[in-house]
């Protein structure tokens, strides 16, 4: 009897086994189907993100190229403007000198008809003042030397003469006037320097 019961139980378990296996297979198939369904939206999101990044990259490259082109154009424009400024740097000075040239030309034109030499001298004096005024606008300043102590920084001594008019080592007179251009010595004055009388 025991053997007979054991056989019935074994047969029942063998009949139940295929049903359990079928259920496992069915659950596994559903899991795979669900996984595939879930993977679909994730793949779509990834593709969209990649496409968006590529678009941003293209935009960034375009902006970079435009900036590089604009900078190159700016650099070329600055070079042209600098070259032009250097080329015509003296234009303002020359415009200021034109009236002086006009005055000198008029003086030479009328020199033979001037009866009074003082009139000609006054004209030359006015022309000189106009010239100094024009150059002063650009930073040219004359050095006052006569009667001043000799200064090797701004004076060039051509000769020494005995004099009772000024102290020794002072400037008696100028051969050529010295000038500053702004804060820089443009030309030293060529002078005669006094020495003590023997």
mmCIF file of C-alpha atoms in Angstrom:
data_model
loop_
_atom_site.group_PDB
_atom_site.id
_atom_site.type_symbol
_atom_site.label_atom_id
_atom_site.label_comp_id
_atom_site.label_asym_id
_atom_site.label_seq_id
_atom_site.Cartn_x
_atom_site.Cartn_y
_atom_site.Cartn_z
ATOM 1 C CA UNK A 1 0.000 0.000 0.000
ATOM 2 C CA UNK A 2 2.778 2.267 0.848
ATOM 3 C CA UNK A 3 4.417 1.598 -2.477
ATOM 4 C CA UNK A 4 1.175 2.220 -4.303
ATOM 5 C CA UNK A 5 0.660 5.616 -2.571
ATOM 6 C CA UNK A 6 4.174 6.651 -3.313
ATOM 7 C CA UNK A 7 3.668 5.963 -6.995
ATOM 8 C CA UNK A 8 0.501 8.070 -7.062
ATOM 9 C CA UNK A 9 2.290 11.021 -5.443
ATOM 10 C CA UNK A 10 5.168 10.749 -7.885
ATOM 11 C CA UNK A 11 2.783 10.670 -10.844
ATOM 12 C CA UNK A 12 0.945 13.728 -9.493
ATOM 13 C CA UNK A 13 4.192 15.659 -9.081
ATOM 14 C CA UNK A 14 5.283 14.764 -12.599
ATOM 15 C CA UNK A 15 1.951 16.027 -13.946
ATOM 16 C CA UNK A 16 2.309 19.305 -12.001
ATOM 17 C CA UNK A 17 5.922 19.926 -13.135
ATOM 18 C CA UNK A 18 5.092 20.804 -16.744
ATOM 19 C CA UNK A 19 2.473 23.303 -15.527
ATOM 20 C CA UNK A 20 5.023 25.021 -13.250
ATOM 21 C CA UNK A 21 7.569 25.112 -16.071
ATOM 22 C CA UNK A 22 4.973 26.596 -18.377
ATOM 23 C CA UNK A 23 4.207 29.316 -15.837
ATOM 24 C CA UNK A 24 7.946 30.128 -15.413
ATOM 25 C CA UNK A 25 8.433 30.362 -19.164
ATOM 26 C CA UNK A 26 5.385 32.590 -19.497
ATOM 27 C CA UNK A 27 6.572 34.914 -16.692
ATOM 28 C CA UNK A 28 10.049 35.097 -18.226
ATOM 29 C CA UNK A 29 8.567 35.965 -21.606
ATOM 30 C CA UNK A 30 6.475 38.729 -20.066
ATOM 31 C CA UNK A 31 9.538 40.120 -18.274
ATOM 32 C CA UNK A 32 11.494 40.235 -21.518
ATOM 33 C CA UNK A 33 8.592 41.907 -23.265
ATOM 34 C CA UNK A 34 8.323 44.498 -20.488
ATOM 35 C CA UNK A 35 12.095 45.144 -20.620
ATOM 36 C CA UNK A 36 11.950 45.745 -24.354
ATOM 37 C CA UNK A 37 9.007 48.089 -23.938
ATOM 38 C CA UNK A 38 10.851 50.051 -21.234
ATOM 39 C CA UNK A 39 14.093 50.218 -23.286
ATOM 40 C CA UNK A 40 12.299 51.890 -26.203
ATOM 41 C CA UNK A 41 11.625 55.306 -24.519
ATOM 42 C CA UNK A 42 15.146 55.378 -22.968
ATOM 43 C CA UNK A 43 16.750 54.859 -26.383
ATOM 44 C CA UNK A 44 14.603 57.627 -27.853
ATOM 45 C CA UNK A 45 15.604 60.034 -25.053
ATOM 46 C CA UNK A 46 19.283 59.236 -25.589
ATOM 47 C CA UNK A 47 19.057 59.842 -29.319
ATOM 48 C CA UNK A 48 17.299 63.170 -28.754
ATOM 49 C CA UNK A 49 19.941 64.237 -26.227
ATOM 50 C CA UNK A 50 22.748 63.375 -28.671
ATOM 51 C CA UNK A 51 21.023 65.288 -31.454
ATOM 52 C CA UNK A 52 20.585 68.323 -29.175
ATOM 53 C CA UNK A 53 24.274 68.221 -28.155
ATOM 54 C CA UNK A 54 25.363 68.002 -31.789
ATOM 55 C CA UNK A 55 23.177 71.016 -32.630
ATOM 56 C CA UNK A 56 24.702 72.975 -29.746
ATOM 57 C CA UNK A 57 28.163 72.017 -30.938
ATOM 58 C CA UNK A 58 27.391 73.279 -34.462
ATOM 59 C CA UNK A 59 26.052 76.563 -33.061
ATOM 60 C CA UNK A 60 29.128 76.991 -30.858
ATOM 61 C CA UNK A 61 31.434 76.338 -33.824
ATOM 62 C CA UNK A 62 29.528 78.844 -35.956
ATOM 63 C CA UNK A 63 29.769 81.498 -33.227
ATOM 64 C CA UNK A 64 33.483 80.808 -32.797
ATOM 65 C CA UNK A 65 34.115 81.168 -36.517
ATOM 66 C CA UNK A 66 32.157 84.432 -36.632
ATOM 67 C CA UNK A 67 34.080 85.814 -33.649
ATOM 68 C CA UNK A 68 37.391 84.828 -35.244
ATOM 69 C CA UNK A 69 36.415 86.563 -38.493
ATOM 70 C CA UNK A 70 35.263 89.689 -36.653
ATOM 71 C CA UNK A 71 38.491 89.835 -34.664
ATOM 72 C CA UNK A 72 40.571 89.447 -37.821
ATOM 73 C CA UNK A 73 38.649 92.285 -39.477
ATOM 74 C CA UNK A 74 39.081 94.450 -36.358
ATOM 75 C CA UNK A 75 42.816 93.772 -36.307
ATOM 76 C CA UNK A 76 43.172 94.716 -39.990
ATOM 77 C CA UNK A 77 41.155 97.905 -39.436
ATOM 78 C CA UNK A 78 43.344 98.908 -36.483
ATOM 79 C CA UNK A 79 46.491 98.349 -38.562
ATOM 80 C CA UNK A 80 45.106 100.510 -41.399
ATOM 81 C CA UNK A 81 44.093 103.284 -38.999
ATOM 82 C CA UNK A 82 47.490 103.208 -37.303
ATOM 83 C CA UNK A 83 49.301 103.392 -40.644
ATOM 84 C CA UNK A 84 47.095 106.303 -41.681
ATOM 85 C CA UNK A 85 47.694 108.115 -38.393
ATOM 86 C CA UNK A 86 51.465 107.723 -38.764
ATOM 87 C CA UNK A 87 51.397 108.766 -42.403
ATOM 88 C CA UNK A 88 49.491 111.989 -41.711
ATOM 89 C CA UNK A 89 50.779 112.695 -38.191
ATOM 90 C CA UNK A 90 52.297 116.045 -39.238
ATOM 91 C CA UNK A 91 49.159 117.309 -40.980
ATOM 92 C CA UNK A 92 48.030 119.460 -38.053
ATOM 93 C CA UNK A 93 51.468 121.040 -37.643
ATOM 94 C CA UNK A 94 51.734 121.855 -41.327
ATOM 95 C CA UNK A 95 48.318 123.526 -41.297
ATOM 96 C CA UNK A 96 49.503 125.727 -38.428
ATOM 97 C CA UNK A 97 52.653 126.667 -40.371
ATOM 98 C CA UNK A 98 50.840 127.709 -43.547
ATOM 99 C CA UNK A 99 49.977 131.247 -42.299
ATOM 100 C CA UNK A 100 53.646 131.775 -41.453
ATOM 101 C CA UNK A 101 54.658 130.752 -44.953
ATOM 102 C CA UNK A 102 52.026 133.113 -46.354
ATOM 103 C CA UNK A 103 53.421 136.013 -44.305
ATOM 104 C CA UNK A 104 56.978 135.328 -45.412
ATOM 105 C CA UNK A 105 55.868 135.115 -49.030
ATOM 106 C CA UNK A 106 54.064 138.469 -48.751
ATOM 107 C CA UNK A 107 57.106 140.045 -47.103
ATOM 108 C CA UNK A 108 59.376 138.896 -49.920
ATOM 109 C CA UNK A 109 56.877 140.085 -52.536
ATOM 110 C CA UNK A 110 56.718 143.615 -51.089
ATOM 111 C CA UNK A 111 60.297 144.004 -49.872
ATOM 112 C CA UNK A 112 61.294 146.271 -52.757
ATOM 113 C CA UNK A 113 58.304 148.569 -52.284
ATOM 114 C CA UNK A 114 58.821 149.071 -48.552
ATOM 115 C CA UNK A 115 60.480 152.400 -47.954
ATOM 116 C CA UNK A 116 60.782 152.046 -44.218
ATOM 117 C CA UNK A 117 62.935 149.131 -43.119
ATOM 118 C CA UNK A 118 61.169 149.231 -39.746
ATOM 119 C CA UNK A 119 57.937 148.121 -41.395
ATOM 120 C CA UNK A 120 59.714 145.085 -42.859
ATOM 121 C CA UNK A 121 61.301 144.348 -39.495
ATOM 122 C CA UNK A 122 57.910 144.504 -37.784
ATOM 123 C CA UNK A 123 56.495 142.105 -40.349
ATOM 124 C CA UNK A 124 59.300 139.621 -39.777
ATOM 125 C CA UNK A 125 58.844 139.967 -36.003
ATOM 126 C CA UNK A 126 55.124 139.220 -36.277
ATOM 127 C CA UNK A 127 55.870 136.246 -38.505
ATOM 128 C CA UNK A 128 58.342 134.914 -35.959
ATOM 129 C CA UNK A 129 55.799 135.244 -33.163
ATOM 130 C CA UNK A 130 53.166 133.472 -35.250
ATOM 131 C CA UNK A 131 55.584 130.642 -35.957
ATOM 132 C CA UNK A 132 56.476 130.219 -32.291
ATOM 133 C CA UNK A 133 52.810 130.271 -31.368
ATOM 134 C CA UNK A 134 52.004 127.592 -33.961
ATOM 135 C CA UNK A 135 54.807 125.275 -32.853
ATOM 136 C CA UNK A 136 54.016 125.838 -29.160
ATOM 137 C CA UNK A 137 50.615 124.213 -29.772
ATOM 138 C CA UNK A 138 52.484 121.006 -30.525
ATOM 139 C CA UNK A 139 54.767 121.176 -27.494
ATOM 140 C CA UNK A 140 57.774 123.083 -28.852
ATOM 141 C CA UNK A 141 59.268 125.295 -26.140
ATOM 142 C CA UNK A 142 62.303 127.549 -26.571
ATOM 143 C CA UNK A 143 65.083 127.410 -23.971
ATOM 144 C CA UNK A 144 66.027 130.766 -22.461
ATOM 145 C CA UNK A 145 69.810 130.656 -22.259
ATOM 146 C CA UNK A 146 71.260 134.176 -22.276
ATOM 147 C CA UNK A 147 72.292 135.241 -18.791
ATOM 148 C CA UNK A 148 71.616 131.752 -17.385
ATOM 149 C CA UNK A 149 74.300 129.532 -15.816
ATOM 150 C CA UNK A 150 75.837 127.123 -18.289
ATOM 151 C CA UNK A 151 74.055 123.739 -18.128
ATOM 152 C CA UNK A 152 75.677 120.908 -20.104
ATOM 153 C CA UNK A 153 72.323 119.140 -20.181
ATOM 154 C CA UNK A 154 70.775 121.809 -22.413
ATOM 155 C CA UNK A 155 73.736 123.884 -23.607
ATOM 156 C CA UNK A 156 76.537 123.180 -26.048
ATOM 157 C CA UNK A 157 79.477 125.551 -25.472
ATOM 158 C CA UNK A 158 81.122 126.623 -28.713
ATOM 159 C CA UNK A 159 83.559 129.131 -27.219
ATOM 160 C CA UNK A 160 84.391 130.919 -23.983
ATOM 161 C CA UNK A 161 84.890 134.660 -23.779
ATOM 162 C CA UNK A 162 85.914 137.006 -21.005
ATOM 163 C CA UNK A 163 82.989 139.149 -19.912
ATOM 164 C CA UNK A 164 82.084 141.573 -17.176
ATOM 165 C CA UNK A 165 78.393 141.543 -18.117
ATOM 166 C CA UNK A 166 77.532 138.135 -16.664
ATOM 167 C CA UNK A 167 79.128 135.932 -14.015
ATOM 168 C CA UNK A 168 81.683 133.350 -15.129
ATOM 169 C CA UNK A 169 80.226 130.104 -16.468
ATOM 170 C CA UNK A 170 77.116 131.946 -17.659
ATOM 171 C CA UNK A 171 75.792 132.193 -21.219
ATOM 172 C CA UNK A 172 76.698 135.430 -22.997
ATOM 173 C CA UNK A 173 74.849 134.831 -26.237
ATOM 174 C CA UNK A 174 73.357 132.137 -28.463
ATOM 175 C CA UNK A 175 74.416 130.942 -31.881
ATOM 176 C CA UNK A 176 71.410 128.673 -32.096
ATOM 177 C CA UNK A 177 68.468 128.574 -29.732
ATOM 178 C CA UNK A 178 67.700 125.320 -27.970
ATOM 179 C CA UNK A 179 64.240 123.735 -27.827
ATOM 180 C CA UNK A 180 62.258 121.245 -25.811
ATOM 181 C CA UNK A 181 59.652 119.049 -27.421
ATOM 182 C CA UNK A 182 57.204 118.549 -24.558
ATOM 183 C CA UNK A 183 59.429 117.122 -21.786
ATOM 184 C CA UNK A 184 62.265 115.996 -24.064
ATOM 185 C CA UNK A 185 65.260 118.004 -25.235
ATOM 186 C CA UNK A 186 64.859 118.430 -28.971
ATOM 187 C CA UNK A 187 68.025 120.444 -29.562
ATOM 188 C CA UNK A 188 70.658 121.824 -27.223
ATOM 189 C CA UNK A 189 71.390 125.541 -27.466
ATOM 190 C CA UNK A 190 74.751 126.439 -29.027
ATOM 191 C CA UNK A 191 76.140 129.175 -26.823
ATOM 192 C CA UNK A 192 79.073 131.373 -25.885
ATOM 193 C CA UNK A 193 80.056 130.973 -22.240
ATOM 194 C CA UNK A 194 81.610 133.678 -20.090
ATOM 195 C CA UNK A 195 84.896 133.256 -18.312
ATOM 196 C CA UNK A 196 86.541 135.468 -15.726
ATOM 197 C CA UNK A 197 88.427 138.464 -17.066
ATOM 198 C CA UNK A 198 92.198 138.134 -16.819
#
